[in-house]
Coordinates of C-alpha atoms and ligand atoms in Angstrom, one line a residue:
Chain A
M117 CA -8.5 5.0 14.5
P118 CA -5.3 6.7 13.3
Q119 CA -4.3 9.6 15.4
L120 CA -4.2 13.0 13.6
V121 CA -1.0 15.0 14.3
S122 CA 0.0 18.5 13.5
H123 CA 3.1 20.7 13.5
P124 CA 3.5 24.4 12.8
D125 CA 5.8 23.8 9.8
E126 CA 3.1 21.8 8.0
V127 CA 1.6 23.4 4.8
K128 CA -1.8 21.8 4.5
V129 CA -3.1 21.3 1.0
V130 CA -4.1 17.7 0.6
S131 CA -4.7 17.4 4.3
R132 CA -6.5 20.7 4.7
R133 CA -9.9 19.0 5.3
F134 CA -8.6 16.3 7.6
G135 CA -10.4 16.1 10.9
Q136 CA -13.3 18.3 9.6
G137 CA -15.8 15.7 8.8
A138 CA -15.3 16.1 5.0
A139 CA -16.2 12.4 4.4
E140 CA -19.7 13.8 4.5
I141 CA -20.5 15.2 1.1
D142 CA -22.2 18.4 2.4
K143 CA -19.2 19.2 4.5
Y144 CA -17.0 18.6 1.6
I145 CA -19.0 20.9 -0.6
E146 CA -18.9 23.6 2.1
L147 CA -15.1 23.3 2.1
D148 CA -14.9 24.1 -1.6
G149 CA -15.5 20.6 -2.7
Y150 CA -16.6 19.8 -6.3
K151 CA -15.8 23.3 -7.4
A152 CA -12.6 22.3 -9.2
V153 CA -14.2 19.6 -11.3
Q154 CA -16.8 22.1 -12.5
M155 CA -14.1 24.5 -13.4
G156 CA -12.5 21.6 -15.3
I157 CA -15.7 21.0 -17.2
E158 CA -15.9 24.7 -18.2
Q159 CA -12.2 25.2 -19.1
G160 CA -11.6 21.9 -20.9
P161 CA -9.0 19.2 -21.0
E162 CA -6.1 21.3 -22.3
W163 CA -6.5 23.7 -19.4
I164 CA -6.5 20.9 -16.9
V165 CA -3.4 19.3 -18.3
N166 CA -1.5 22.6 -18.6
T167 CA -2.4 23.5 -15.0
M168 CA -1.2 20.1 -13.8
K169 CA 2.0 20.5 -15.7
A170 CA 2.5 24.0 -14.3
S171 CA 2.0 22.6 -10.8
G172 CA 5.1 20.5 -11.0
L173 CA 3.2 17.7 -9.2
R174 CA 5.1 14.4 -9.4
G175 CA 3.5 11.0 -8.7
R176 CA 3.2 10.3 -5.0
G177 CA 3.1 6.5 -5.6
G178 CA 6.9 6.2 -5.5
A179 CA 8.5 6.9 -8.9
G180 CA 7.8 10.7 -8.9
F181 CA 6.7 10.8 -12.6
P182 CA 5.3 14.3 -13.5
T183 CA 1.5 13.9 -13.4
G184 CA 0.6 16.5 -16.1
M185 CA 3.0 14.9 -18.5
K186 CA 1.5 11.4 -17.8
W187 CA -1.9 12.7 -18.5
S188 CA -0.8 14.3 -21.8
F189 CA 0.6 10.9 -23.0
V190 CA -2.9 9.5 -23.4
P191 CA -3.9 9.5 -27.1
K192 CA -6.7 12.0 -27.9
T193 CA -8.8 9.5 -29.8
S194 CA -9.1 5.8 -29.1
D195 CA -11.2 2.9 -30.4
K196 CA -11.4 1.5 -26.9
P197 CA -12.7 3.3 -23.9
K198 CA -10.2 5.1 -21.8
Y199 CA -10.0 4.7 -18.0
V200 CA -8.7 6.4 -14.9
L201 CA -7.3 4.0 -12.3
V202 CA -6.6 5.1 -8.7
N203 CA -3.9 3.1 -7.0
G204 CA -4.9 2.7 -3.3
D205 CA -3.1 -0.6 -2.8
E206 CA -0.7 1.2 -0.4
S207 CA 1.5 -1.8 0.7
E208 CA 5.0 -0.4 0.8
P209 CA 6.2 -1.0 4.4
G210 CA 6.4 2.4 6.2
T211 CA 3.6 3.9 4.2
C212 CA 0.1 4.8 5.5
K213 CA -0.7 8.2 4.0
D214 CA -3.4 7.1 1.6
H215 CA -5.1 5.5 4.6
V216 CA -5.6 9.0 6.1
I217 CA -6.8 10.4 2.8
F218 CA -9.5 7.7 2.3
L219 CA -10.5 8.2 6.0
H220 CA -10.7 12.0 6.1
D221 CA -11.2 13.2 2.5
P222 CA -12.6 10.4 0.2
H223 CA -14.4 13.0 -2.0
A224 CA -11.1 14.6 -2.9
V225 CA -10.1 11.2 -4.4
I226 CA -13.4 11.0 -6.2
E227 CA -13.2 14.6 -7.5
G228 CA -9.6 14.1 -8.6
T229 CA -10.5 10.9 -10.5
M230 CA -13.2 12.9 -12.3
I231 CA -10.7 15.6 -13.2
A232 CA -8.2 13.1 -14.5
G233 CA -11.1 11.6 -16.5
L234 CA -11.9 15.0 -18.0
A235 CA -8.3 15.6 -18.8
I236 CA -7.9 12.4 -20.8
G237 CA -11.4 11.9 -22.1
A238 CA -12.3 8.9 -20.0
K239 CA -15.8 8.3 -18.8
M240 CA -15.0 5.7 -16.2
G241 CA -12.7 5.6 -13.2
F242 CA -11.8 2.8 -10.8
I243 CA -10.6 3.3 -7.2
Y244 CA -8.8 0.2 -6.1
L245 CA -8.1 -0.2 -2.3
R246 CA -6.0 -3.0 -0.8
G247 CA -8.2 -5.7 0.7
E248 CA -7.1 -4.9 4.2
Y249 CA -8.7 -1.4 3.9
R250 CA -12.3 -2.7 4.2
Y251 CA -13.4 0.0 6.6
L252 CA -11.9 2.6 4.3
L253 CA -13.6 1.0 1.2
K254 CA -16.9 1.4 3.0
I255 CA -16.2 5.1 3.5
V256 CA -15.2 5.5 -0.2
E257 CA -18.3 3.5 -1.3
K258 CA -20.6 5.7 0.7
A259 CA -18.9 8.8 -0.7
V260 CA -19.3 7.5 -4.3
A261 CA -23.0 6.7 -3.6
D262 CA -23.5 10.2 -2.2
A263 CA -21.9 11.8 -5.2
Y264 CA -24.2 9.8 -7.5
A265 CA -27.2 10.9 -5.4
K266 CA -26.3 14.5 -5.9
G267 CA -25.9 14.0 -9.7
F268 CA -22.1 14.6 -9.5
L269 CA -21.5 11.1 -11.0
G270 CA -23.4 9.3 -13.6
K271 CA -25.0 10.8 -16.7
N272 CA -25.0 14.6 -17.4
I273 CA -23.1 15.4 -14.3
F274 CA -23.7 18.8 -12.7
G275 CA -26.5 19.1 -15.1
K276 CA -24.1 19.3 -18.1
Q277 CA -25.5 17.6 -21.1
G278 CA -23.3 14.9 -22.5
V279 CA -20.8 14.9 -19.6
D280 CA -20.8 11.5 -18.1
F281 CA -18.6 9.9 -15.5
D282 CA -18.8 6.7 -13.5
I283 CA -16.7 5.4 -10.7
I284 CA -16.4 1.8 -9.6
T285 CA -14.7 0.9 -6.3
Q286 CA -12.7 -2.3 -6.1
T287 CA -11.1 -4.3 -3.3
G288 CA -7.9 -6.2 -3.5
A289 CA -7.3 -9.3 -1.4
G290 CA -3.8 -9.1 -0.1
A291 CA -0.7 -8.7 -2.4
Y292 CA 2.0 -6.1 -2.5
E293 CA 2.8 -6.7 -6.1
V294 CA -0.7 -5.6 -7.1
G295 CA 0.5 -2.0 -6.3
E296 CA 2.6 -2.2 -9.4
E297 CA 0.5 -0.5 -12.1
S298 CA 0.3 -3.3 -14.7
A299 CA -0.2 -6.0 -12.0
L300 CA -3.0 -3.8 -10.6
M301 CA -4.7 -3.9 -14.0
E302 CA -4.4 -7.7 -14.1
S303 CA -5.9 -7.9 -10.7
L304 CA -8.8 -5.6 -11.6
E305 CA -9.4 -7.9 -14.6
G306 CA -9.9 -10.7 -12.1
K307 CA -6.5 -12.4 -12.6
R308 CA -3.4 -13.1 -10.5
G309 CA -1.5 -9.9 -9.9
V310 CA 1.5 -10.5 -12.2
P311 CA 3.1 -7.6 -14.1
R312 CA 2.7 -7.0 -17.9
I313 CA 5.5 -6.4 -20.3
K314 CA 6.2 -2.7 -21.2
P315 CA 5.9 -1.2 -23.7
P316 CA 3.1 -0.8 -24.5
F317 CA 2.6 1.5 -21.5
P318 CA -0.7 1.9 -19.8
A319 CA -1.3 5.3 -21.3
V320 CA -1.7 3.5 -24.7
V321 CA -2.8 -0.1 -23.7
G322 CA -4.0 -0.4 -20.2
L323 CA -7.0 -1.7 -18.4
Y324 CA -9.2 -3.8 -20.7
G325 CA -6.8 -2.8 -23.4
G326 CA -7.9 0.8 -23.3
P327 CA -5.7 3.8 -22.7
T328 CA -5.4 4.2 -19.0
V329 CA -4.0 6.8 -16.6
I330 CA -3.0 5.2 -13.3
N331 CA -2.1 7.4 -10.4
N332 CA -1.6 7.0 -6.7
A333 CA -4.5 8.1 -4.5
E334 CA -2.5 11.1 -3.0
T335 CA -1.5 12.3 -6.5
I336 CA -5.2 12.2 -7.5
A337 CA -6.4 13.9 -4.3
N338 CA -4.1 16.8 -5.1
A339 CA -5.7 17.6 -8.5
P340 CA -8.7 19.5 -7.2
H341 CA -6.5 21.7 -5.0
I342 CA -4.2 22.4 -7.9
L343 CA -7.1 23.5 -10.1
L344 CA -8.4 25.7 -7.4
M345 CA -5.2 27.5 -6.4
G346 CA -3.6 27.4 -9.8
G347 CA -0.6 25.4 -11.0
E348 CA 2.0 28.1 -10.3
A349 CA 0.8 28.7 -6.8
Y350 CA 1.0 25.0 -6.0
A351 CA 4.5 24.7 -7.6
K352 CA 5.8 27.6 -5.5
L353 CA 5.0 25.7 -2.3
G354 CA 7.7 23.1 -3.1
S355 CA 11.3 23.1 -4.3
E356 CA 12.8 23.3 -7.8
R357 CA 11.2 20.7 -10.2
N358 CA 9.3 19.3 -7.2
G359 CA 6.0 21.2 -6.9
G360 CA 3.8 21.4 -3.9
T361 CA 3.6 19.5 -0.6
R362 CA 3.5 15.9 0.3
L363 CA 2.2 13.7 3.0
F364 CA 5.1 12.2 4.9
G365 CA 4.5 9.3 7.2
I366 CA 7.1 9.3 9.9
S367 CA 7.3 6.1 11.8
G368 CA 9.7 4.0 13.9
H369 CA 11.8 5.4 16.7
V370 CA 10.5 9.0 16.9
E371 CA 8.6 10.7 19.7
R372 CA 5.6 11.8 17.6
P373 CA 5.1 9.4 14.7
G374 CA 2.3 10.4 12.3
V375 CA 1.4 11.6 8.9
Y376 CA 2.5 15.2 8.3
E377 CA 2.1 17.4 5.2
L378 CA 5.4 19.2 4.5
P379 CA 6.6 21.2 1.6
M380 CA 8.6 19.3 -1.0
G381 CA 12.3 19.9 -0.2
Y382 CA 11.8 20.2 3.6
S383 CA 14.8 19.2 5.6
L384 CA 14.9 15.5 6.5
R385 CA 16.8 16.4 9.7
K386 CA 14.0 18.8 10.7
A387 CA 11.3 16.4 9.8
I388 CA 12.8 13.9 12.2
Y389 CA 14.0 16.2 15.0
E390 CA 11.4 18.9 15.0
V391 CA 8.3 17.7 13.3
A392 CA 8.3 14.2 14.7
G393 CA 9.8 15.3 18.0
G394 CA 13.2 13.7 17.7
I395 CA 14.4 10.2 18.6
K396 CA 12.3 8.3 21.1
D397 CA 13.4 8.1 24.7
G398 CA 16.4 10.4 24.1
K399 CA 18.3 7.7 22.2
K400 CA 20.7 8.3 19.3
L401 CA 19.8 8.1 15.7
K402 CA 21.3 5.2 13.8
A403 CA 19.7 5.3 10.3
V404 CA 16.8 6.4 8.3
V405 CA 14.9 4.7 5.5
P406 CA 13.5 7.8 3.8
G407 CA 10.7 6.6 1.5
G408 CA 9.3 3.2 2.3
S409 CA 11.3 0.0 2.7
S410 CA 12.5 -0.2 -0.9
C411 CA 14.7 2.9 -0.5
P412 CA 18.4 2.6 0.4
V413 CA 19.1 3.5 4.0
L414 CA 20.8 6.7 5.1
K415 CA 23.2 6.9 8.0
A416 CA 22.7 9.3 10.9
D417 CA 25.2 11.7 9.4
E418 CA 23.5 11.7 5.9
I419 CA 20.2 13.4 6.8
D420 CA 21.1 17.0 5.9
C421 CA 19.2 16.9 2.7
G422 CA 15.8 18.0 1.4
L423 CA 12.8 15.8 1.0
D424 CA 12.3 15.9 -2.7
F425 CA 12.8 13.4 -5.5
D426 CA 16.0 15.1 -6.8
Q427 CA 17.7 15.8 -3.5
M428 CA 17.0 12.2 -2.4
A429 CA 18.5 10.8 -5.6
K430 CA 21.6 13.0 -5.1
A431 CA 21.9 11.5 -1.6
G432 CA 21.9 8.1 -3.2
T433 CA 18.5 7.1 -2.1
M434 CA 14.8 7.8 -3.1
L435 CA 11.9 9.8 -1.9
G436 CA 9.7 6.8 -2.7
S437 CA 6.3 6.6 -1.0
G438 CA 7.2 9.3 1.6
G439 CA 7.3 6.8 4.4
I440 CA 10.2 7.8 6.6
V441 CA 11.3 5.0 8.9
V442 CA 13.6 6.1 11.7
L443 CA 15.9 3.6 13.5
D444 CA 17.7 4.3 16.8
E445 CA 21.0 3.0 17.9
S446 CA 19.6 -0.2 19.4
V447 CA 18.6 -1.6 16.0
S448 CA 20.7 -4.4 14.5
M449 CA 21.1 -3.8 10.8
V450 CA 21.5 -7.5 10.1
E451 CA 18.1 -8.0 11.7
F452 CA 16.6 -5.0 9.9
A453 CA 18.0 -6.2 6.6
L454 CA 16.6 -9.7 7.1
R455 CA 13.1 -8.3 8.0
T456 CA 13.1 -6.1 4.9
I457 CA 14.2 -8.9 2.6
A458 CA 11.8 -11.4 4.2
F459 CA 9.0 -9.1 3.1
Y460 CA 10.1 -8.9 -0.6
Q461 CA 10.7 -12.7 -0.7
H462 CA 7.1 -13.2 0.6
E463 CA 5.7 -10.7 -1.9
S464 CA 7.6 -11.6 -5.0
C465 CA 4.9 -12.8 -7.4
G466 CA 7.1 -15.5 -8.8
W467 CA 6.6 -14.5 -12.4
C468 CA 10.2 -13.8 -13.3
I469 CA 13.2 -15.8 -12.1
P470 CA 15.7 -13.1 -11.0
C471 CA 13.2 -11.7 -8.6
R472 CA 11.7 -15.0 -7.3
E473 CA 15.1 -16.7 -6.9
G474 CA 17.0 -13.6 -6.0
T475 CA 14.7 -12.6 -3.1
D476 CA 14.7 -16.3 -2.0
W477 CA 18.5 -16.6 -1.9
L478 CA 18.8 -13.2 -0.2
K479 CA 16.4 -14.3 2.5
K480 CA 18.1 -17.7 2.9
T481 CA 21.5 -16.2 3.2
L482 CA 20.4 -13.5 5.6
T483 CA 18.4 -16.0 7.7
R484 CA 21.4 -18.2 8.1
F485 CA 23.7 -15.1 8.7
H486 CA 21.3 -13.8 11.3
A487 CA 21.1 -17.1 13.1
G488 CA 24.8 -17.2 13.5
G489 CA 25.8 -19.5 10.6
G490 CA 27.2 -16.8 8.3
N491 CA 30.7 -16.4 6.9
K492 CA 32.6 -13.6 5.3
K493 CA 31.8 -14.7 1.7
D494 CA 28.1 -14.3 2.4
I495 CA 28.5 -10.5 2.6
D496 CA 29.9 -10.4 -0.9
N497 CA 27.4 -12.9 -2.1
I498 CA 24.5 -10.8 -0.9
Q499 CA 25.9 -7.8 -2.7
Y500 CA 26.6 -9.8 -5.8
L501 CA 23.0 -11.3 -5.8
A502 CA 21.4 -7.9 -5.3
E503 CA 23.6 -6.3 -8.0
N504 CA 22.5 -9.0 -10.4
M505 CA 18.9 -8.5 -9.7
M506 CA 19.0 -4.8 -10.4
G507 CA 17.3 -3.9 -13.7
R508 CA 16.9 -7.5 -14.7
T509 CA 13.5 -8.2 -13.4
F510 CA 10.1 -8.0 -15.2
C511 CA 8.8 -5.3 -12.9
P512 CA 10.6 -3.1 -10.4
L513 CA 9.8 -5.4 -7.4
G514 CA 13.2 -7.0 -7.9
D515 CA 14.8 -3.6 -7.7
A516 CA 12.8 -2.7 -4.7
A517 CA 14.4 -5.7 -2.9
A518 CA 17.9 -5.2 -4.3
M519 CA 18.2 -1.5 -3.7
P520 CA 17.8 -1.5 0.1
T521 CA 19.9 -4.7 0.3
L522 CA 22.8 -2.9 -1.4
G523 CA 22.3 0.1 0.9
F524 CA 22.5 -2.1 4.1
I525 CA 25.7 -3.8 2.8
K526 CA 27.4 -0.7 1.6
K527 CA 26.6 1.5 4.5
F528 CA 26.8 -1.0 7.3
R529 CA 29.3 -3.6 6.0
S530 CA 31.4 -3.3 9.2
E531 CA 28.4 -4.2 11.2
F532 CA 27.8 -7.3 9.2
E533 CA 31.5 -8.2 9.7
E534 CA 31.3 -7.6 13.4
Y535 CA 28.2 -9.8 13.5
L536 CA 30.4 -12.6 12.2
E537 CA 32.8 -12.0 15.1
G538 CA 30.0 -12.5 17.6
V539 CA 28.6 -9.0 18.0
R540 CA 25.1 -10.1 17.6
V541 CA 21.7 -9.3 18.8
E542 CA 21.4 -10.9 22.2
H543 CA 17.7 -11.5 22.0
P544 CA 16.9 -11.9 18.3
L545 CA 13.4 -10.7 17.7
I546 CA 13.0 -12.5 14.5
H547 CA 12.3 -16.2 14.4
I548 CA 12.0 -16.4 10.6
K549 CA 11.8 -20.0 9.6
P550 CA 14.3 -21.0 7.0
V551 CA 12.7 -21.6 3.6
G552 CA 12.9 -25.3 2.8
E553 CA 15.8 -27.5 3.6
L554 CA 18.2 -25.6 1.5
A555 CA 18.3 -22.8 4.0
M556 CA 21.7 -23.9 5.3
A557 CA 23.1 -24.4 1.8
G558 CA 26.3 -22.5 1.1
A559 CA 27.0 -22.2 4.8
G560 CA 30.5 -23.5 4.2
H561 CA 30.6 -25.7 7.3
Chain B
M39 CA -25.1 -13.7 -16.7
S40 CA -25.4 -17.3 -15.8
T41 CA -28.4 -17.8 -13.6
I42 CA -27.9 -19.6 -10.3
A43 CA -30.7 -21.9 -9.4
S44 CA -30.0 -22.3 -5.8
S45 CA -27.2 -20.1 -4.4
I46 CA -25.2 -21.3 -1.4
F47 CA -25.0 -17.7 -0.2
T48 CA -27.5 -15.7 1.8
P49 CA -30.1 -13.8 -0.3
D50 CA -28.3 -10.5 0.4
T51 CA -24.9 -11.8 -0.8
A52 CA -26.5 -13.6 -3.7
A53 CA -28.2 -10.3 -4.8
R54 CA -24.9 -8.5 -4.3
F55 CA -23.1 -11.1 -6.5
D56 CA -25.9 -10.8 -9.2
K57 CA -25.1 -7.0 -9.3
L58 CA -21.3 -7.4 -9.2
A59 CA -21.4 -9.5 -12.3
T60 CA -23.0 -6.7 -14.2
I61 CA -21.1 -3.5 -13.3
Y62 CA -17.8 -4.0 -14.9
P63 CA -16.8 -3.7 -18.6
L64 CA -15.8 -7.4 -18.2
K65 CA -17.6 -9.5 -15.6
R66 CA -14.5 -11.4 -14.7
S67 CA -13.4 -8.2 -12.8
A68 CA -15.9 -9.3 -10.1
L69 CA -13.8 -12.4 -9.3
I70 CA -11.6 -11.0 -6.5
P71 CA -14.3 -9.1 -4.6
M72 CA -16.6 -12.1 -4.9
L73 CA -14.0 -14.5 -3.4
L74 CA -13.4 -12.1 -0.5
Y75 CA -17.1 -11.5 0.1
A76 CA -17.7 -15.2 -0.1
Q77 CA -15.0 -15.7 2.5
D78 CA -16.5 -13.0 4.7
E79 CA -19.8 -15.0 4.8
I80 CA -18.5 -18.6 5.0
G81 CA -15.3 -18.0 6.9
F82 CA -13.2 -19.4 4.0
V83 CA -13.5 -20.0 0.3
S84 CA -15.2 -23.4 0.2
D85 CA -15.3 -25.8 -2.8
A86 CA -19.0 -24.9 -3.1
A87 CA -18.1 -21.2 -3.2
V88 CA -15.5 -21.8 -6.0
A89 CA -18.1 -23.8 -7.9
E90 CA -20.8 -21.2 -7.7
I91 CA -18.5 -18.3 -8.4
S92 CA -17.0 -20.0 -11.5
Q93 CA -20.5 -20.6 -12.7
R94 CA -21.6 -17.0 -12.1
L95 CA -18.6 -15.6 -14.0
D96 CA -18.4 -18.3 -16.7
L97 CA -15.0 -19.3 -15.6
L98 CA -13.4 -22.7 -15.1
E99 CA -13.0 -23.7 -11.5
L100 CA -9.4 -23.9 -12.4
D101 CA -9.3 -20.3 -13.3
V102 CA -10.9 -19.4 -10.0
R103 CA -8.5 -21.5 -8.0
N104 CA -5.6 -20.0 -9.8
V105 CA -6.6 -16.6 -8.7
L106 CA -7.6 -17.7 -5.2
S107 CA -4.2 -19.2 -4.5
Y108 CA -2.4 -15.9 -5.3
Y109 CA -4.0 -13.5 -2.8
S110 CA -2.7 -13.7 0.8
M111 CA -6.1 -12.8 2.4
L112 CA -8.0 -15.6 0.8
R113 CA -8.0 -19.0 2.5
T114 CA -9.5 -22.4 1.7
V115 CA -9.7 -23.6 5.4
P116 CA -11.6 -21.9 8.2
A117 CA -9.8 -19.5 10.5
G118 CA -11.1 -18.5 13.9
K119 CA -14.2 -16.3 14.3
Y120 CA -11.7 -13.5 15.0
N121 CA -8.6 -13.6 13.0
V122 CA -5.9 -11.7 14.8
Q123 CA -3.3 -10.4 12.4
V124 CA -0.2 -9.0 13.9
C125 CA 2.1 -6.9 11.7
T126 CA 5.8 -7.4 12.3
N127 CA 7.0 -5.4 9.3
I128 CA 9.7 -2.7 9.9
S129 CA 7.7 0.1 11.5
C130 CA 5.9 -2.3 13.8
M131 CA 9.0 -4.3 14.5
L132 CA 10.7 -1.1 15.7
R133 CA 7.9 -0.5 18.1
G134 CA 7.4 -3.9 19.5
G135 CA 5.6 -5.9 16.8
Y136 CA 7.5 -9.1 17.6
E137 CA 6.9 -8.8 21.3
L138 CA 3.2 -8.4 20.6
L139 CA 3.2 -11.4 18.3
D140 CA 4.9 -13.5 21.0
H141 CA 2.5 -12.2 23.6
C142 CA -0.5 -13.3 21.4
K143 CA 1.0 -16.7 20.8
N144 CA 1.4 -17.2 24.6
K145 CA -2.0 -15.7 25.4
L146 CA -3.9 -17.7 22.8
G147 CA -1.7 -20.8 23.0
I148 CA -1.4 -21.0 19.2
G149 CA 1.2 -20.2 16.6
H150 CA 1.2 -18.5 13.2
K151 CA -2.0 -19.6 11.3
G152 CA -3.2 -21.6 14.4
V153 CA -6.8 -21.7 15.6
T154 CA -7.9 -21.9 19.2
P155 CA -9.7 -25.2 20.1
D156 CA -13.0 -23.3 20.6
G157 CA -12.6 -21.7 17.2
L158 CA -12.9 -18.2 18.6
F159 CA -9.5 -16.9 17.6
S160 CA -6.8 -17.5 15.0
L161 CA -3.5 -15.9 14.8
E162 CA -1.4 -14.7 11.8
E163 CA 1.8 -12.8 11.5
V164 CA 1.2 -10.4 8.6
E165 CA 3.1 -8.0 6.4
C166 CA 2.6 -4.2 6.6
I167 CA -1.1 -3.4 7.0
G168 CA -0.8 0.4 6.3
A169 CA -0.8 1.6 9.9
C170 CA 2.9 2.2 10.3
C171 CA 2.6 5.5 12.0
W172 CA 0.4 4.0 14.7
A173 CA 2.6 1.0 15.3
P174 CA 2.5 -1.6 16.5
A175 CA -0.7 -2.4 14.7
V176 CA -3.0 -5.4 14.6
Q177 CA -6.0 -6.2 12.6
V178 CA -8.8 -8.4 14.0
N179 CA -10.7 -9.4 10.9
Y180 CA -11.0 -6.0 9.2
D181 CA -10.8 -3.9 12.3
F182 CA -7.6 -1.9 13.1
H183 CA -6.1 -1.6 16.5
D184 CA -3.2 0.8 16.8
D185 CA -0.4 1.8 19.1
L186 CA -0.7 -1.5 21.1
T187 CA 1.1 -2.8 24.1
P188 CA 0.7 -6.3 25.5
A189 CA -1.7 -4.9 28.1
K190 CA -3.8 -3.1 25.5
M191 CA -3.8 -6.3 23.4
D192 CA -5.2 -8.2 26.3
A193 CA -8.0 -5.7 26.5
V194 CA -8.7 -6.0 22.8
L195 CA -8.8 -9.8 22.9
A196 CA -11.0 -9.7 26.0
D197 CA -13.5 -7.5 24.2
Y198 CA -13.7 -9.9 21.3
A199 CA -14.0 -12.9 23.6
A200 CA -16.9 -11.2 25.4
G201 CA -18.6 -10.4 22.1
R202 CA -17.9 -6.6 22.4
G203 CA -15.4 -6.3 19.6
K204 CA -16.1 -4.4 16.5
D205 CA -16.5 -6.6 13.4
V206 CA -16.3 -4.5 10.2
K207 CA -17.5 -6.5 7.2
Ligands
FMN193 C1 6.2 -3.7 -6.5 C2 5.5 -2.3 -6.6 C3 4.5 -1.9 -5.8 C4 3.9 -0.7 -5.9 N1 3.0 -0.4 -5.0 C5 2.3 0.8 -5.1 C6 1.3 1.2 -4.2 O1 0.9 0.4 -3.3 N2 0.6 2.3 -4.4 C7 1.0 3.2 -5.4 O2 0.4 4.2 -5.6 N3 2.0 2.9 -6.3 C8 2.6 1.7 -6.2 N4 3.6 1.4 -7.1 C9 3.9 2.3 -8.2 C10 2.9 2.1 -9.3 O3 3.5 1.1 -10.2 C11 2.7 3.4 -10.1 O4 4.0 3.8 -10.5 C12 2.0 4.4 -9.4 O5 0.8 4.0 -9.0 C13 1.8 5.6 -10.4 O6 1.2 6.7 -9.8 P1 1.8 8.1 -9.6 O7 2.4 8.5 -10.9 O8 0.7 8.9 -9.1 O9 2.9 7.9 -8.6 C14 4.3 0.2 -6.9 C15 5.3 -0.2 -7.8 C16 5.9 -1.4 -7.7 C17 7.0 -1.8 -8.6
FES194 S1 4.9 -1.8 9.2 FE1 3.2 -2.5 10.4 S2 1.6 -1.5 9.6 FE2 3.2 -0.9 8.3

């Protein structure tokens, strides 16, 4: 069972009910649960959307798109049913925050889904959890069943004539790519999880061809809190253009890893050195991957920036999924780069060529490099490959592989060069098998 | 819904599948859950399971196999009774995921995707399982084990071997 952590600097909004037994519906109700959705029914869609807009909440799934705006893009009328889709695929390495929400506050996700439904005029919502989260799916399933039993879901919810809302929970079966919104819709329609072409965007043509709002589970779980406290109050908790708070999962070489809720814009340095207790065993910091494995790495002297979407972009990286991975001085960047790329190669769905071949060649080259068969040209080749993947793939998985690669090469080029001269990991951890016979291709000897 | 004269699944699962085929706007949406639940019952997705599921959802067996081959959790051969899945992705790697994997390999005497001769355990190196802050993490079937060391791992394996392990389904 995940260990709950806490720190005085935390500002608890979405995590306010963690550890209080709120997975039980009566406890959830006691802790102000299901009040926000009833306010939403009274006040109507426009009020909900305006409150969400005022909150400055930006998507917690990775891209940071303003949630209120996303909801306002859904056409008012539609021939096809509209849907709300909750993305609980949570597969970006370094990310485990939705895990804690499903475990401690599943009703917040349910209530948020209903609020999104009210806002866009949908009568059905789906909560999709990655297949590995079976024990969490059971918790969410029970919560949904309890909400039905109370008359909070189904027909005429809360006794309001003509207000209907249904929720279906769904399990995945192992695939990172299914976290991408259009691939998630394919998966939910019982197909291989490959992405769809955009436009049309999901807000217009989404699940089963109907207008669909898709949000990350944490984004959705914030909605009830925002309606209760008011958009402006939520916005004020965060930084400019980055409303509210966020769950940050701090992992790797820190003394107190865990999921902490910090205000948007909180100092990355303080998050590492104060909140998470500093570098493990008194070692020195080497690098930080600030928002899940697809974000370009920051060097130890680049961590004086605030944890919000804009400040991270200014620092040349991304806030991503909020998974902060901390690396101490003992880590080989060559090895870390290889492990990162091995993941994207494994998870590329194979639908488009720049991603499928690009991740494959990156992995092949890095595997050979790591094993001691590299040469100077490889470093440029890796950079060239990654640059050519950027923006040229069907969905952003290709970018998610290329961006960290470029970060490793640009920030730690000298380490790659030294590696060639024999400064290697003495006991390589990774025994990644070369892919096929071509693994040694281009080795130049 | 296509009626199934004699299901290969237990009555509970068959009833669950009957229901699953009716709850979605399009019944094909039940495909991935059905494949996973079939695997939970049989241990893998057998040819007979593919045949029955395709019949239930009015799909070609080919359609079903196409989907089946995409998802990493689905398998067409049996695994051990307890499938030990060791995460070696970045957060786990930094906290000893590879050492843990090596330890399991030695302890169980099998490699990646291997099964012990008695069929009790199988081993898999897996990608991030969403437990990064409690690394290194392992899943045994669906059950999570966090913050492991080789010694703690031995205790976990011993529990399963003695029939004391949790088995979430
Ligand atoms: C390859 C890939 C994987 C993704 N995985 C996830 C995921 O696991 N969870 C998630 O919420 N969003 C994921 N996303 C982002 C979604 O496509 C989408 O932007 C997000 O769910 C929108 O929700 P938000 O606006 O609330 O952030 C992924 C995107 C890509 C390209
Ligand atoms: S990296 Fe191992 S659980 Fe995420």
